[in-house]
Coordinates of C-alpha atoms (C1' of nucleotides) in Angstrom, one line a residue:
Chain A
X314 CA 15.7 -69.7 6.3
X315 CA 12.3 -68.7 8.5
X316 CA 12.7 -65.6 7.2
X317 CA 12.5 -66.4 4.3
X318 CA 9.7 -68.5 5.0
X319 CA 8.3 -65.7 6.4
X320 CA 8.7 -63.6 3.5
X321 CA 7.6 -65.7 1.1
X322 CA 4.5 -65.9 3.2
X323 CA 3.9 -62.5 4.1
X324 CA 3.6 -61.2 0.4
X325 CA 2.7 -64.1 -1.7
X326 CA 0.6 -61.6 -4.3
X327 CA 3.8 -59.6 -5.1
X328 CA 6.0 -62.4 -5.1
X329 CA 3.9 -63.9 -7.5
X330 CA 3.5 -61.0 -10.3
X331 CA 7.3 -60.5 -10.0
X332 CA 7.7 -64.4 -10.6
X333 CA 5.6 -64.1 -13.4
X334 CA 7.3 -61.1 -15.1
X335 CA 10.4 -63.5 -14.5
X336 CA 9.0 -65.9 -16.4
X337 CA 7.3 -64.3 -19.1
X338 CA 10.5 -62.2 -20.3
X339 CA 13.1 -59.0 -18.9
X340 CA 11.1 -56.4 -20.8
X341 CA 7.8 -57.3 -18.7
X342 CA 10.1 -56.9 -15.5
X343 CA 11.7 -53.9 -16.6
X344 CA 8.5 -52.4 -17.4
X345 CA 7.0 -53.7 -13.8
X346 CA 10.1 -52.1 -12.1
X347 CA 9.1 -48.8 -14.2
X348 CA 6.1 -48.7 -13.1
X349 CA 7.1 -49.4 -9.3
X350 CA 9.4 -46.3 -9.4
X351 CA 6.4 -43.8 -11.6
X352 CA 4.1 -44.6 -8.8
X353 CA 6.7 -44.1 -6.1
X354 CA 7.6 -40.8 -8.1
X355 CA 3.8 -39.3 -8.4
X356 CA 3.0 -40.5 -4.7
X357 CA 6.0 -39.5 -2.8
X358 CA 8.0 -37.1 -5.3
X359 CA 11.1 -37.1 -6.6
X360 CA 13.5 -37.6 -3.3
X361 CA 11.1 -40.7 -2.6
X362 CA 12.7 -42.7 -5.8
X363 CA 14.9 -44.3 -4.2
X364 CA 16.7 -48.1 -5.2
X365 CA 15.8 -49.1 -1.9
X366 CA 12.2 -47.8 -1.5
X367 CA 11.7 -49.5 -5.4
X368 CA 13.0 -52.6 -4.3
X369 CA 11.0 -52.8 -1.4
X370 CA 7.9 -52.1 -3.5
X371 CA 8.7 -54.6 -6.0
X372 CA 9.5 -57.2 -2.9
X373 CA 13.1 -58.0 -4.3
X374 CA 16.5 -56.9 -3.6
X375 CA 18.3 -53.9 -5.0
X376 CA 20.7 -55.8 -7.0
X377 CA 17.9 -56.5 -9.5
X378 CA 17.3 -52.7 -10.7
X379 CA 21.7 -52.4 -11.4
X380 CA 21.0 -55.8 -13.3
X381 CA 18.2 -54.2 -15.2
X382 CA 18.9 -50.5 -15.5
X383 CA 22.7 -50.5 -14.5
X384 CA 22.4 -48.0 -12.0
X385 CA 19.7 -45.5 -10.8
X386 CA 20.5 -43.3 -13.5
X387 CA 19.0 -46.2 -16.1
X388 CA 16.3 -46.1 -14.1
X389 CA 15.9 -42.2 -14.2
X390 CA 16.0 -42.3 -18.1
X391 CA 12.8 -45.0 -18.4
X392 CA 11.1 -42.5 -16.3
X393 CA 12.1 -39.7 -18.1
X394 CA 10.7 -41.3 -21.3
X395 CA 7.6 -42.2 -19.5
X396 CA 7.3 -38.4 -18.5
X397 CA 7.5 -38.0 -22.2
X398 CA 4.9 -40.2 -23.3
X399 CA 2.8 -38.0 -20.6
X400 CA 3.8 -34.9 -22.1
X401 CA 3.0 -36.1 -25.5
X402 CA -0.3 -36.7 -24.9
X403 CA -1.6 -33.7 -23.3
X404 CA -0.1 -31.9 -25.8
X405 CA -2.0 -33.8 -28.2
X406 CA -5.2 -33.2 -26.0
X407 CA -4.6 -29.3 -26.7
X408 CA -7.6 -27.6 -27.9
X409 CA -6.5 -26.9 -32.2
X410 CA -6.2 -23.3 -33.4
X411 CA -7.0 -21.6 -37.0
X412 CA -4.4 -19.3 -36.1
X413 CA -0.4 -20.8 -35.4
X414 CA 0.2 -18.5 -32.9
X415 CA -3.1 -19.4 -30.6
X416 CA -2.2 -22.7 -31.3
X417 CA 1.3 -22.3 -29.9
X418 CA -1.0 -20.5 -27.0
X419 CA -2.8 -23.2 -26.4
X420 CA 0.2 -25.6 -26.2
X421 CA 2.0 -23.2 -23.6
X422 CA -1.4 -23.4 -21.4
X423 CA -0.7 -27.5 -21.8
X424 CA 2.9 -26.8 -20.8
X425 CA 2.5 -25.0 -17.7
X426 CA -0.5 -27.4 -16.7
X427 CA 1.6 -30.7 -17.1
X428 CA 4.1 -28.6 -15.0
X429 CA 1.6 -28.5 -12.4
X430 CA -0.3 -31.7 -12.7
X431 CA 2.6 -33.9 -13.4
X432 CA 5.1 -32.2 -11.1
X433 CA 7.2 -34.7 -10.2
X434 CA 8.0 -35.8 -13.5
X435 CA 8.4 -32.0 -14.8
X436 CA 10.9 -31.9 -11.7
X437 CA 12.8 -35.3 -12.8
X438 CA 12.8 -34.6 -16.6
X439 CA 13.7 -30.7 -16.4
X440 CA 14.2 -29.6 -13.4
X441 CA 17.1 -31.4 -12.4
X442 CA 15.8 -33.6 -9.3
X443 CA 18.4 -36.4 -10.0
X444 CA 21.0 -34.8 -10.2
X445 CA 23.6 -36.8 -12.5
X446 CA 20.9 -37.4 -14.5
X447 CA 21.4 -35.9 -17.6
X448 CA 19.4 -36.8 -21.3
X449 CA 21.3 -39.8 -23.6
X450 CA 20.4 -39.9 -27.3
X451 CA 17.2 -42.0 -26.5
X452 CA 15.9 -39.2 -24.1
X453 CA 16.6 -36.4 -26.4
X454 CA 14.4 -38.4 -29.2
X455 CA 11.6 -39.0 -26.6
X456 CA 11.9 -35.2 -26.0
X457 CA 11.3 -34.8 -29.6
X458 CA 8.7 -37.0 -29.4
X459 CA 6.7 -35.5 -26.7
X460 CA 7.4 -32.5 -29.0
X461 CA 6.0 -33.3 -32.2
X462 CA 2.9 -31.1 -32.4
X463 CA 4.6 -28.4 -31.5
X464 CA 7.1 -29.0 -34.2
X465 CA 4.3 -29.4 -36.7
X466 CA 2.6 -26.3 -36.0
X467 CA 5.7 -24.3 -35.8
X468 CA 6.8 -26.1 -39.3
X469 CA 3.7 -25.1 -41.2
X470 CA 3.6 -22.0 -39.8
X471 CA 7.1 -21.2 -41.2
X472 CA 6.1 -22.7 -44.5
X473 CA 3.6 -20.3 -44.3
X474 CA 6.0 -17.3 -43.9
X475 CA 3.9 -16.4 -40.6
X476 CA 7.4 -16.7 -38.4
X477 CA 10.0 -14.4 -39.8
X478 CA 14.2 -14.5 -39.4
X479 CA 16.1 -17.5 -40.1
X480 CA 16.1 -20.1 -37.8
X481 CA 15.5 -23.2 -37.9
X482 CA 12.4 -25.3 -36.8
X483 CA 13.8 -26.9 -33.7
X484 CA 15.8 -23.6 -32.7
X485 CA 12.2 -21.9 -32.7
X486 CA 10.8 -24.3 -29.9
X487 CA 14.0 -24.5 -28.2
X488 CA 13.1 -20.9 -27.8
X489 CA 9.7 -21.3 -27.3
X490 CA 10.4 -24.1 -24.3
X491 CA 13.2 -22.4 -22.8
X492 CA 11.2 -19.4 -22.2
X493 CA 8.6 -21.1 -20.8
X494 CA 10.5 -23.6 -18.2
X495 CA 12.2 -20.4 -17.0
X496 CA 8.9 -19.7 -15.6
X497 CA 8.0 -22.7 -14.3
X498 CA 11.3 -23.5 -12.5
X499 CA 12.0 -20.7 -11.2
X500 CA 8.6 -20.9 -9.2
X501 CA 9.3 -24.5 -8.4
X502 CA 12.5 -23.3 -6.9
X503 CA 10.6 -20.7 -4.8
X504 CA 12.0 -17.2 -6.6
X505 CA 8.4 -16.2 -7.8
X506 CA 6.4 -16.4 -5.1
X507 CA 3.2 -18.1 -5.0
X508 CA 1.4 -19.8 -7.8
X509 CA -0.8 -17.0 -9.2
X510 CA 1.8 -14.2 -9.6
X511 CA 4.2 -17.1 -11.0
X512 CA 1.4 -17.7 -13.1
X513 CA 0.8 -14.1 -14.2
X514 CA 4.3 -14.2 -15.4
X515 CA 4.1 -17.0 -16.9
X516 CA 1.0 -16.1 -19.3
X517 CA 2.8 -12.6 -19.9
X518 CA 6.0 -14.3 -20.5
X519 CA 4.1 -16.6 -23.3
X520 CA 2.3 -13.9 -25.2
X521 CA 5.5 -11.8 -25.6
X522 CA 7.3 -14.5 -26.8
X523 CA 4.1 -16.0 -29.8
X524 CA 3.6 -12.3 -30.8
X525 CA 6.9 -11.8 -30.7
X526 CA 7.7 -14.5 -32.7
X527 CA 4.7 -14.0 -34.9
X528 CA 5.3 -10.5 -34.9
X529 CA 2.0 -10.0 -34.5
X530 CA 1.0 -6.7 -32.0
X531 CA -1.5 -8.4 -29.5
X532 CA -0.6 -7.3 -25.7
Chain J
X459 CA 46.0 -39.2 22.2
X460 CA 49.0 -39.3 19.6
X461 CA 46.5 -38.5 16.9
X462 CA 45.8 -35.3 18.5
X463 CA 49.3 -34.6 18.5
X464 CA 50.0 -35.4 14.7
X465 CA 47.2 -33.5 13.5
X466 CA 47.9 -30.5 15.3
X467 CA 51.5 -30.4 14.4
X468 CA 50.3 -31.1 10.8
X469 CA 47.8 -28.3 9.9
X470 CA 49.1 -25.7 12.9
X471 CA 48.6 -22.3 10.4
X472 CA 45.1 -23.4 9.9
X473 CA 44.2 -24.1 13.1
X474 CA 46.1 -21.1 13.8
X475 CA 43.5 -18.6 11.7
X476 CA 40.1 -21.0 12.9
X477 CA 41.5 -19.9 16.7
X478 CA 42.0 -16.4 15.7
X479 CA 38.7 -16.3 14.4
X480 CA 36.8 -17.4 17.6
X481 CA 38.6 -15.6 19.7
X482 CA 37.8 -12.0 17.8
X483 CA 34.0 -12.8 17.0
X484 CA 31.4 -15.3 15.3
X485 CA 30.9 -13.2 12.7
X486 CA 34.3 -14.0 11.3
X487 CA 34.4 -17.5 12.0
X488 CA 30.8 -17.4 9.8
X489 CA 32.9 -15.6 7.3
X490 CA 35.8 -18.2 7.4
X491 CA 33.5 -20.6 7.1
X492 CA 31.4 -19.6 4.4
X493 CA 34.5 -18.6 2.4
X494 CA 35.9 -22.2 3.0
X495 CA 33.0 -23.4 1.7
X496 CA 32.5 -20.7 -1.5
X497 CA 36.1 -22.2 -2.3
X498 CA 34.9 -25.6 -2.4
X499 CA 31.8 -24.8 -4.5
X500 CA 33.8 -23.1 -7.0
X501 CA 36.5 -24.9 -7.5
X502 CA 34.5 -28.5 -7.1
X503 CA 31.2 -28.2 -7.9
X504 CA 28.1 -27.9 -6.1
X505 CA 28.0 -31.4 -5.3
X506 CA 31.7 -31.3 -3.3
X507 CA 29.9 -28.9 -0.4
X508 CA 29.3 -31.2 2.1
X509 CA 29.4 -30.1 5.8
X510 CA 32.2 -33.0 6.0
X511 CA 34.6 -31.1 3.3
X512 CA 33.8 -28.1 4.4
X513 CA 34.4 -28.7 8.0
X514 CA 37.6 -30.6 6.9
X515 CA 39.1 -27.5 5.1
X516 CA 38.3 -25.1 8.4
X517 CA 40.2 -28.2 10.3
X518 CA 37.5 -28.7 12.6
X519 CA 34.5 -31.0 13.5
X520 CA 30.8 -30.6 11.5
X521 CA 29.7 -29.4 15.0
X522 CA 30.7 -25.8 14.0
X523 CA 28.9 -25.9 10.7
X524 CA 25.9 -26.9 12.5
X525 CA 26.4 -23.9 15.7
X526 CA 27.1 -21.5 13.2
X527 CA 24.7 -22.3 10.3
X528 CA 22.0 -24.6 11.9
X529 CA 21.7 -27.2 9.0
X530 CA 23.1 -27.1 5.7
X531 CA 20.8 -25.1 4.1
X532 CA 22.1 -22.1 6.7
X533 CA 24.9 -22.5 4.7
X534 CA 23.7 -22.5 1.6
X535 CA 21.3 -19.3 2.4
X536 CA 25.0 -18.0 2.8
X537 CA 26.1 -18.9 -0.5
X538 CA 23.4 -18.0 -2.3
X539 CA 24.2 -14.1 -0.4
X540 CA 27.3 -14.4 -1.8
X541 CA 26.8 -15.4 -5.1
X542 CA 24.0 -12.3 -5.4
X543 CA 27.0 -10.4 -4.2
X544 CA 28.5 -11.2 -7.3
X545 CA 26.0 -11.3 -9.5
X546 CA 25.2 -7.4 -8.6
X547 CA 29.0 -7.1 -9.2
X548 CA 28.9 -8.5 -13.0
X549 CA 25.6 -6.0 -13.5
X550 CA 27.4 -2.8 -11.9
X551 CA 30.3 -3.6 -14.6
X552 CA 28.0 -3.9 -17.6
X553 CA 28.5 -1.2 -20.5
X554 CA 26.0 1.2 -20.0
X555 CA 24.0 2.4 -23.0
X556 CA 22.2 5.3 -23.5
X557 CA 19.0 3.5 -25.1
X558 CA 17.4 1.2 -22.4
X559 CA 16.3 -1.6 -24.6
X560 CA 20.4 -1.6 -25.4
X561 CA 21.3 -1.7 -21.7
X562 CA 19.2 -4.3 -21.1
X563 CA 20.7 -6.3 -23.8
X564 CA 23.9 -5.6 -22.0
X565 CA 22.7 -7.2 -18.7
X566 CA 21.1 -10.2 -20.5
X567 CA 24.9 -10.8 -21.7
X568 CA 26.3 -10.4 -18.2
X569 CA 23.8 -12.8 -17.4
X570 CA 24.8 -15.6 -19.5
X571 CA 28.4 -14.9 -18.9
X572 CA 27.6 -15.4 -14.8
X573 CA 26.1 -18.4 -15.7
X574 CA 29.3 -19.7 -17.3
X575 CA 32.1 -18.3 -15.2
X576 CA 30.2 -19.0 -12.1
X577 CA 28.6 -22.2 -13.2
X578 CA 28.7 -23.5 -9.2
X579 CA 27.4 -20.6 -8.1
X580 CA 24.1 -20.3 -10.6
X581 CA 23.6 -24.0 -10.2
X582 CA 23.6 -23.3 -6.7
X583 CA 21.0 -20.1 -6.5
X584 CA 18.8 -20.6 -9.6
X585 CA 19.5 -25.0 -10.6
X586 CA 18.4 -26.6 -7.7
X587 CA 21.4 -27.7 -6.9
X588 CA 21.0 -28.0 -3.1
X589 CA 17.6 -30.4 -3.8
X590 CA 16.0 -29.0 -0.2
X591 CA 17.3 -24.9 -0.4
X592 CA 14.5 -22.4 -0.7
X593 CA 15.4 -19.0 -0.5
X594 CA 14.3 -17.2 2.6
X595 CA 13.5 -13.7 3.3
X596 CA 16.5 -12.4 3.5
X597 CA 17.8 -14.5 0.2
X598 CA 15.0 -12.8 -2.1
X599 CA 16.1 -9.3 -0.3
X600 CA 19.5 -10.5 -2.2
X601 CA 18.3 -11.2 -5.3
X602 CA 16.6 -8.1 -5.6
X603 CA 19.9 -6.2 -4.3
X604 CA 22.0 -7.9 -7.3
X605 CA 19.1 -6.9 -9.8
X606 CA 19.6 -3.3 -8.3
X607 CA 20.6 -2.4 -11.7
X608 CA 18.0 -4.0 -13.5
X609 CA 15.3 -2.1 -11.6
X610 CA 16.8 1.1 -12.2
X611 CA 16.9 0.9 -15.9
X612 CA 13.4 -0.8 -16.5
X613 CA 12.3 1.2 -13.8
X614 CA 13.4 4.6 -15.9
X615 CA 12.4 2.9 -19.1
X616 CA 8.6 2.8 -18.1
X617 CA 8.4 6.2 -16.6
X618 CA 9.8 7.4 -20.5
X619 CA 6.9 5.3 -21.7
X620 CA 9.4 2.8 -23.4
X621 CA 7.9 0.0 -22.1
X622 CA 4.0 -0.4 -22.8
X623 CA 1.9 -2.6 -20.7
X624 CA 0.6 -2.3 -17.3
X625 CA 3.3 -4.5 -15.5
X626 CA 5.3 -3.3 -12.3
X627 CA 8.8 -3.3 -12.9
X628 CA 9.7 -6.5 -10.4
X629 CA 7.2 -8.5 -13.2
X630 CA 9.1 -7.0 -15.7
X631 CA 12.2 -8.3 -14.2
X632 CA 11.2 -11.5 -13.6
X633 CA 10.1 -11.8 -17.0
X634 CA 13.2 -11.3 -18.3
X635 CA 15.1 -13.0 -16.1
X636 CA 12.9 -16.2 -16.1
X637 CA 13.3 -15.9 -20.1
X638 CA 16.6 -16.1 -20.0
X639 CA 17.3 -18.5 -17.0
X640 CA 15.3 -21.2 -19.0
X641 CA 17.7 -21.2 -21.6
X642 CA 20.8 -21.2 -19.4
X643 CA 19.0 -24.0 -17.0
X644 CA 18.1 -26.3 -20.1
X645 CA 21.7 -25.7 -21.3
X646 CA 23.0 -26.8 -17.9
X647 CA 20.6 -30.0 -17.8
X648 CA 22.4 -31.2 -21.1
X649 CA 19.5 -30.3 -23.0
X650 CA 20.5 -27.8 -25.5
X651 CA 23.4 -29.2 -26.8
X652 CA 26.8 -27.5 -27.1
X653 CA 27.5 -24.2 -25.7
X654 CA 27.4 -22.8 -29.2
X655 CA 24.1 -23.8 -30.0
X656 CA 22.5 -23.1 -26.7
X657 CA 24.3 -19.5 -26.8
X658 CA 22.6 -19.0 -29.8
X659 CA 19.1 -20.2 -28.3
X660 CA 20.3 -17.4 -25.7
X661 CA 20.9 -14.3 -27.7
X662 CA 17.9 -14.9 -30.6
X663 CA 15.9 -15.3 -26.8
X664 CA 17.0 -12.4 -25.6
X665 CA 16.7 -10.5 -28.3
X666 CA 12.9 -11.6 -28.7
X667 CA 12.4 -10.7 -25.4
X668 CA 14.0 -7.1 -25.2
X669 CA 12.4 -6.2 -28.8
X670 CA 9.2 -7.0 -27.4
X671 CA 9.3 -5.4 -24.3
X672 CA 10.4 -2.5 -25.8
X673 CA 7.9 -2.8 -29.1
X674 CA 10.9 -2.0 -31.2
X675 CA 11.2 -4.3 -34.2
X676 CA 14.7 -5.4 -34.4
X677 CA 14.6 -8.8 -35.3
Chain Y
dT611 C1' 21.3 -87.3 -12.3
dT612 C1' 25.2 -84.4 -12.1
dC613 C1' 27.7 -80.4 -13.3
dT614 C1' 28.0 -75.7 -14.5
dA615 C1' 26.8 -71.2 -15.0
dA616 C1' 23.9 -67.5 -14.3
dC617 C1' 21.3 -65.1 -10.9
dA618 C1' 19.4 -62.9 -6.8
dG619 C1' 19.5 -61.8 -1.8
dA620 C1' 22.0 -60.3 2.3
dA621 C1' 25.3 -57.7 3.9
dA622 C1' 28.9 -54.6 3.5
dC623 C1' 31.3 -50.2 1.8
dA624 C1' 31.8 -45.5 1.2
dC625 C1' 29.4 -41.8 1.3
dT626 C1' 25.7 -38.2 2.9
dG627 C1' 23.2 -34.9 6.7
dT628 C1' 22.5 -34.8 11.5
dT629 C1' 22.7 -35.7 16.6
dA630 C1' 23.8 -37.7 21.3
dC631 C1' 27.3 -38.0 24.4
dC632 C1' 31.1 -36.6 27.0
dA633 C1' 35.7 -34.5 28.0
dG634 C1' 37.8 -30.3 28.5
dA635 C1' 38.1 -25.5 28.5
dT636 C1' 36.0 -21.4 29.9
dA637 C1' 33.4 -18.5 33.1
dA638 C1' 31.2 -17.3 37.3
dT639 C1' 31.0 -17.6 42.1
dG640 C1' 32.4 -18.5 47.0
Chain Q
dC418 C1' 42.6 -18.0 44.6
dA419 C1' 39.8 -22.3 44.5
dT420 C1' 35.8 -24.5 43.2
dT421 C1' 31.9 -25.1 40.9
dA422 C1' 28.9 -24.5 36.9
dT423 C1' 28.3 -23.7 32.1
dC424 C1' 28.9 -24.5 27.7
dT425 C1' 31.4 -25.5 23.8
dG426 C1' 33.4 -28.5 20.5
dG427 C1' 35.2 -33.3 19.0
dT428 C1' 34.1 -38.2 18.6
dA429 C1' 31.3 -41.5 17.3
dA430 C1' 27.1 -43.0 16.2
dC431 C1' 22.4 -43.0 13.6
dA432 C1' 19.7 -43.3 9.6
dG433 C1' 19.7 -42.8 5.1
dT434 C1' 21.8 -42.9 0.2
dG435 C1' 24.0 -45.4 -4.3
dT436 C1' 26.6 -49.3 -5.3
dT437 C1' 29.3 -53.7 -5.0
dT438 C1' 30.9 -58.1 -3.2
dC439 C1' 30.2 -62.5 -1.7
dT440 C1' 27.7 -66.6 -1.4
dG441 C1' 24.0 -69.9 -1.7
dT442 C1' 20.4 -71.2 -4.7
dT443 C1' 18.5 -72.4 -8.8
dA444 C1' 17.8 -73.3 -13.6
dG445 C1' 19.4 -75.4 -17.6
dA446 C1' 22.7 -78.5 -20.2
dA447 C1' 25.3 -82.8 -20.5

DNA sequence: TTCTAACAGAAACACTGTTACCAGATAATG
DNA sequence: CATTATCTGGTAACAGTGTTTCTGTTAGAA
């Protein structure tokens, strides 16, 4: 009972914003809990999301994240759709191209920068940091999503006849992403040493695979 | 007291080999240890090594692990040895092929076929499994041991001029090798789909990334 | 106002990696 | 050979994790 008093004293400013988003309705709390865990992500990293450490920031007890995300998993995919939302955006901040294939260029550049700039997120939504996390339906449509330029440009460019062979539009930028995480993980896992030889690969790695693609002869 | 009795009348063979081990030398008690633990990885996952179950199976207490291995990842440095033991194993057992863009093709299906039938293992050296295992010295000494092969024949490939470009081999390898371990990685992450579709991601990948290596226009 | 039902907080459970402590075996010395 | 010293390994604990159970409170309906 004091210590609750106590409580209740000590942090009556969090108390009272969580109170509110009780009030108000579940989606506001949700979306406060989401927000707790993001910061917690880009402050502390990825081993720092923990149910306990969001609980504490949000100055209520653990059992209200399984109420609202069922377990820490639910809580993984918010964020991973939030990493999306980020993704989508700086890939919509990508300088445009004339050309397809500097375009594609240009997205890459965006790709290994949000790996860098946003690393954390990059860690949770690719790279495996949780690891029983693994993408629902609703995470696979915010990966498409965050994805959508890239599918336009790679679209029109096929309706253009620029990319040759017969796959599909998605199987291209499966192609083109896969590539291109390679890079970037293995450096985050420490197998290519430090950032500007990883780097070196990684802008080698992304012309070979547009020109390749493009079939276009630039080295 | 009793205890003590029960358990050592119960498992007597085991502790029978974990006292023939210390008295010939460390080294083979590592050896017991780490293939106790190799045991567990493959036949449980990556997630089933814990110094508990590992020191469980050797019927002794996690003391050892730690006097033998320091921490964990002393352990996992182990592992990762091993699996580069086997991974040069799977290259040396490749088809050879007299064309080098061929043999490389080869190696890239070895590749993807480690990644299946030692799923453990690769999640263990190249996923991130182990959240706080960086390979050390003496674990990149190992990867470049299992990519002996690799080296030799892009190594041979560039002195014939094959390969244009003014790249060191080791780039060269990790180009390919981070090309193809995004696909495999994004597979494992549940992000590719079925194993069908993500094979298929694989081979059009590797084929991109061979064909432009090489400059040959095999689509 | 009273009753009921949902909810949230504390504490516990089953794990994890890691370490402090102490008994017992081993080794060195008188 | 006896005694002491070393040191090694097992038990139990610590600090942390995700998750659940139990219980008191609280909010809404009758």
């Amino acid at each position: 009972m004091s210590d609750q008093d106590i409580s209740s004293n000590a942090s009556t400013r969090k108390l009272k914003t969580y109170q509110e988003a009780r009030l108000q309705n579940i989606e506001n709390l949700r979306k406060l809990v989401v927000d707790a865990a993001a910061t917690l992500l880009q402050e502390e990293g990825p081993e720092a999301v923990t149910v306990r450490k969001v609980s504490q920031k949000m100055d209520c007890s653990t059992k209200i994240i399984y109420s609202l995300f069922v377990n820490k998993e639910g809580l993984a995919q918010q964020l991973y759709l939030e990493g999306c939302k980020i993704l989508a955006n700086e890939f919509e901040g990508t300088p445009k191209a004339a050309v397809p294939a500097q375009h594609l260029l240009n997205f890459g550049e965006t790709f290994w920068e949000f790996g860098q700039r946003y690393s954390s997120y990059y860690k949770l939504m690719f790279g495996g940091a949780f690891a029983d996390f693994k993408p629902d339906e609703e995470s696979m449509h915010g990966t498409v999503t965050a994805m959508q330029q890239l599918l336009t440009v790679i679209s029109n460019a096929q309706e253009q006849g620029l990319i040759p062979g017969q796959y599909d539009t998605e199987s291209v930028i499966r192609i083109f992403w896969a590539s291109l995480h390679g890079v970037i993980h293995l450096y985050m896992g420490g197998h290519l040493g430090d950032v500007e030889s990883a780097y070196s690969i990684y802008r080698k790695n992304l012309s070979l695979i547009v020109s390749s693609l493009f079939q276009t002869r630039s080295n």
